[in-house]
mmCIF file of C-alpha atoms in Angstrom:
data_model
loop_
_atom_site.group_PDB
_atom_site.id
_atom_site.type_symbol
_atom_site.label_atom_id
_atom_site.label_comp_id
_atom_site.label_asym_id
_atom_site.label_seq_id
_atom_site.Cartn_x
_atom_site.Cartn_y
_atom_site.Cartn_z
ATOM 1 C CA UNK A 22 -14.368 233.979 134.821
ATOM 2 C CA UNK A 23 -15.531 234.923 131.293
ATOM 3 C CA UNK A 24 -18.632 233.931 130.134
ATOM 4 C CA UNK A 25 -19.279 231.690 126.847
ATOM 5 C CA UNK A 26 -21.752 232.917 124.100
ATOM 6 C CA UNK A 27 -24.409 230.855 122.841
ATOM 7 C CA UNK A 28 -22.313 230.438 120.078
ATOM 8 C CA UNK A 29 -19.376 229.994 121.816
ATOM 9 C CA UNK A 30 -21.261 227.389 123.858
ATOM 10 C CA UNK A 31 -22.606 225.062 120.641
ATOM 11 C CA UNK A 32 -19.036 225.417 119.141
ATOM 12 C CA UNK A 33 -17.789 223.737 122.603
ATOM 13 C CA UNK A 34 -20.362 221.099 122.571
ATOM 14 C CA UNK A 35 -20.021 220.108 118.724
ATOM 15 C CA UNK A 36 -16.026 219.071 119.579
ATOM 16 C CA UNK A 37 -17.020 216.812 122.819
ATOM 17 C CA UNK A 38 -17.554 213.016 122.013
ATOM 18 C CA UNK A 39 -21.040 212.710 121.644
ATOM 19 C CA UNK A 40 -21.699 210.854 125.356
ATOM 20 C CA UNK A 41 -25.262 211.471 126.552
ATOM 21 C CA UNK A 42 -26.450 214.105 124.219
ATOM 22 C CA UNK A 43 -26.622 211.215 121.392
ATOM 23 C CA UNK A 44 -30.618 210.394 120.787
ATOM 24 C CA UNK A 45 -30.332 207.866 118.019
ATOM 25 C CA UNK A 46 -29.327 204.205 117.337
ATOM 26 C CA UNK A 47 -27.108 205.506 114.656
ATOM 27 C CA UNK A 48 -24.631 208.355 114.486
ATOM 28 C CA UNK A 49 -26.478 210.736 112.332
ATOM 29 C CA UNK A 50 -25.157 213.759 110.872
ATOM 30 C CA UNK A 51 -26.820 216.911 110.600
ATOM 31 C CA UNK A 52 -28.679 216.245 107.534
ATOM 32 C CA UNK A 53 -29.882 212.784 108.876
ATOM 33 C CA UNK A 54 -27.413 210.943 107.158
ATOM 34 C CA UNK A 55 -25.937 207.815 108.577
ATOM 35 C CA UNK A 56 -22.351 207.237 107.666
ATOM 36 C CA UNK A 57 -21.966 210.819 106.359
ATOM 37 C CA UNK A 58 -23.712 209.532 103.512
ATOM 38 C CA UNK A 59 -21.160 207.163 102.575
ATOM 39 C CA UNK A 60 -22.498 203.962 101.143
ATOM 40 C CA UNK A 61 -22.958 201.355 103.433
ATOM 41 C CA UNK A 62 -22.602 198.557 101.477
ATOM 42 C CA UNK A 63 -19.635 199.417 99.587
ATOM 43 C CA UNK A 64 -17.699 198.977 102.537
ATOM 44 C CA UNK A 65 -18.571 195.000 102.175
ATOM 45 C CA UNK A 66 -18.796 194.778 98.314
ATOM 46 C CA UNK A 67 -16.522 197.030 97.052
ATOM 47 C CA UNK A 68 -14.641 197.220 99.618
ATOM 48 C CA UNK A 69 -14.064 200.745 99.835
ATOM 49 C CA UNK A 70 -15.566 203.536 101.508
ATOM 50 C CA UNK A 71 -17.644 205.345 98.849
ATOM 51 C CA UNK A 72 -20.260 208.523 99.198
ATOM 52 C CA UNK A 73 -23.216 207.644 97.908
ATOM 53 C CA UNK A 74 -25.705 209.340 95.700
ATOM 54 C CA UNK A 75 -28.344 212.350 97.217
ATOM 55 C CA UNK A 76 -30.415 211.013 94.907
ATOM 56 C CA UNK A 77 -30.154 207.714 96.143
ATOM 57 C CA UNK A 78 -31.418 207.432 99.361
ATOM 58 C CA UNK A 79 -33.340 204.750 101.544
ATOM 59 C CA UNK A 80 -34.704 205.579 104.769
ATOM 60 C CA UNK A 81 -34.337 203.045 107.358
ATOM 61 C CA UNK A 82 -34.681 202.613 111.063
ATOM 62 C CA UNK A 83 -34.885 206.705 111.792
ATOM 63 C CA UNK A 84 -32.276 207.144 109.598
ATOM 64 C CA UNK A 85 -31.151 207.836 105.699
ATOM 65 C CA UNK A 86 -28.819 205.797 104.272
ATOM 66 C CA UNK A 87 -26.925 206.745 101.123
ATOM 67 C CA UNK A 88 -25.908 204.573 98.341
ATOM 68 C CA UNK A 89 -24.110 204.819 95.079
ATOM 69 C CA UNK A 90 -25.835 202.144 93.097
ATOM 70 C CA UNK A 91 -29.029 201.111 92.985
ATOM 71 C CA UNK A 92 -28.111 197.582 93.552
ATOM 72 C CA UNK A 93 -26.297 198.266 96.517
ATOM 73 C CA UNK A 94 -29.012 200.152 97.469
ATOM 74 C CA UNK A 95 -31.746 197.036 96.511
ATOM 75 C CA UNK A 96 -28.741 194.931 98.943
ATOM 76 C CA UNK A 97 -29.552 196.830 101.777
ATOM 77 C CA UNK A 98 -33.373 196.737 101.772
ATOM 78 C CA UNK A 99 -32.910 192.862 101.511
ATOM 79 C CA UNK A 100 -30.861 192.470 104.635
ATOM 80 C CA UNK A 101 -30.100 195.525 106.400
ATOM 81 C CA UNK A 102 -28.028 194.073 109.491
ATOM 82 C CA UNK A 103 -25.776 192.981 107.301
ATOM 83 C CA UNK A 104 -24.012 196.369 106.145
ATOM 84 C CA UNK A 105 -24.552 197.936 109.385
ATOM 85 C CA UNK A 106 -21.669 199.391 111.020
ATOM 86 C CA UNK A 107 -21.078 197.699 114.222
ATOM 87 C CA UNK A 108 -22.043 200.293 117.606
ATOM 88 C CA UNK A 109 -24.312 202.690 115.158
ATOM 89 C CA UNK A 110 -21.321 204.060 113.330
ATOM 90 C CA UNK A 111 -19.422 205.185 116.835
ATOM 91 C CA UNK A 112 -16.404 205.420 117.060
ATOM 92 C CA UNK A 113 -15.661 201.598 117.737
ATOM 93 C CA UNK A 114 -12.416 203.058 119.878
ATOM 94 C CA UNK A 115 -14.528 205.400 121.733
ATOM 95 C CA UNK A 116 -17.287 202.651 122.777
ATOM 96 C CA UNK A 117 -14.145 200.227 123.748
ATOM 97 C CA UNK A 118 -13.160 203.214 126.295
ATOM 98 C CA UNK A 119 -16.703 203.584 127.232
ATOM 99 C CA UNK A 120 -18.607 206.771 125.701
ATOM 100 C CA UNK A 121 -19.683 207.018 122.431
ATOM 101 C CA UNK A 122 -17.965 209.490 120.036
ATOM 102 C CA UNK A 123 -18.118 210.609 116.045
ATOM 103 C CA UNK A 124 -16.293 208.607 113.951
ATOM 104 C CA UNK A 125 -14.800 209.056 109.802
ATOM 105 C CA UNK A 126 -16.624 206.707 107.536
ATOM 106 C CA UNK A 127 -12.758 207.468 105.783
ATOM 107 C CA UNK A 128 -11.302 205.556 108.510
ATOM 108 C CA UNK A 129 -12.772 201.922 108.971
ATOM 109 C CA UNK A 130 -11.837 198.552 108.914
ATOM 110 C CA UNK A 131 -13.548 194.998 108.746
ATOM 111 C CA UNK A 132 -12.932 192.433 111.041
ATOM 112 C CA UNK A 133 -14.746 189.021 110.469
ATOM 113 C CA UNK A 134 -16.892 190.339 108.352
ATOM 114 C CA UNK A 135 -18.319 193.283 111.010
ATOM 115 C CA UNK A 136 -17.456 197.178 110.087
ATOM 116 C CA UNK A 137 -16.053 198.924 112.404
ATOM 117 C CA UNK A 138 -15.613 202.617 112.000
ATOM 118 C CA UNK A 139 -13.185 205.149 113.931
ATOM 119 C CA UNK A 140 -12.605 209.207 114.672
ATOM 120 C CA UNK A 141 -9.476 209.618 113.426
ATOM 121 C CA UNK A 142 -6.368 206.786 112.262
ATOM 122 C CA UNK A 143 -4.944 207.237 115.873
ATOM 123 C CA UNK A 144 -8.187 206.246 117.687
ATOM 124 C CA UNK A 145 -7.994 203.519 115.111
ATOM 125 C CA UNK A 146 -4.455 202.347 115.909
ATOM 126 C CA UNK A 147 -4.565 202.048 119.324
ATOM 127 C CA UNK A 148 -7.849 199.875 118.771
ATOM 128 C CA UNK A 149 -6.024 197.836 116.733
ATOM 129 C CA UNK A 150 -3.363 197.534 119.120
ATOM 130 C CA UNK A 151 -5.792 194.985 120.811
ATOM 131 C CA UNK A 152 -8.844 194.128 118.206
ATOM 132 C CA UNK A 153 -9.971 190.926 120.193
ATOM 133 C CA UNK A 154 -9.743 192.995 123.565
ATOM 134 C CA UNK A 155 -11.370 196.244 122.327
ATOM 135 C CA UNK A 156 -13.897 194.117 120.534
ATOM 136 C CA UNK A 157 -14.636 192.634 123.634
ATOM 137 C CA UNK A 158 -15.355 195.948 125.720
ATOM 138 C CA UNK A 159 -16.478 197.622 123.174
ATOM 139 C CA UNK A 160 -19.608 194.601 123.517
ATOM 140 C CA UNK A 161 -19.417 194.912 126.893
ATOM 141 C CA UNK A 162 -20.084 198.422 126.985
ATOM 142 C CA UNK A 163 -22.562 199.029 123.786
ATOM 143 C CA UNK A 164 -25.557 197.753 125.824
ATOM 144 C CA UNK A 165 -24.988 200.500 129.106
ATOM 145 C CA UNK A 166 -24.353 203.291 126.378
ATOM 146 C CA UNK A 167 -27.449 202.386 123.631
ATOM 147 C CA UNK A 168 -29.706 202.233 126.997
ATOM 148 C CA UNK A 169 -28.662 206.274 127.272
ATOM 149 C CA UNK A 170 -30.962 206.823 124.984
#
């Protein structure tokens, strides 16, 4: 059996759903961006999933948060859990099926006013295949996978 690189090795553990490697509340990207740097609270004002600005950054709960106005940004300081996504920005699919796993700012939805985010539109479809019933595991199981931390 051949052996992996070190390289070889990172590339194979960069693909795998993030499980027990993740270390923070929030999926964070590799710059320490939540959301990729998308704007949380255009999701809920705009309604539209919008990059913020590098220069327009709050840092937050071990995190940086991105935003493309300053008002959206001054929205967020004032009430935070509001424009949170719902499981830190997981994969809402993944956490329904019981591991955490990146997810596409580019592919959300809201549901009763929560943000829910997803990996890729399939993940997404077959959560919404059942939103009250993924919603409902995915609550379940959010508790048992934040305590890996």
């Amino acid at each position: 059996m051949a052996r992996l690189t070190r390289r070889q090795s990172l590339a194979l553990l960069a693909c795998l759903p993030a499980g027990r490697a993740a270390a923070e509340p929030y999926y964070i990207d590799g710059e320490g961006l939540a959301l990729r740097g998308y704007d949380p609270v255009a999701y809920f004002q705009q309604e539209t999933a919008q990059k913020g600005a590098r220069d327009n950054r709050v840092r937050w709960d071990g995190a940086l948060w991105q935003f493309e106005t300053d008002e959206n940004a001054a929205l967020f300081q004032a009430s935070p859990g509001v424009y949170l996504p719902e499981y830190g920005g997981y994969c809402a699919e993944g956490i329904a099926r019981g591991f955490t796993r990146i997810s596409d700012p580019t592919v959300w939805v809201m549901v009763n006013g929560k943000l829910y985010l997803h990996y890729t539109i399939e993940a997404q479809n077959r959560w919404a295949s059942d939103i009250r019933g993924h919603i409902r595991l995915a609550d379940k199981n959010w508790p048992n996978l934040r305590g890996l931390w």
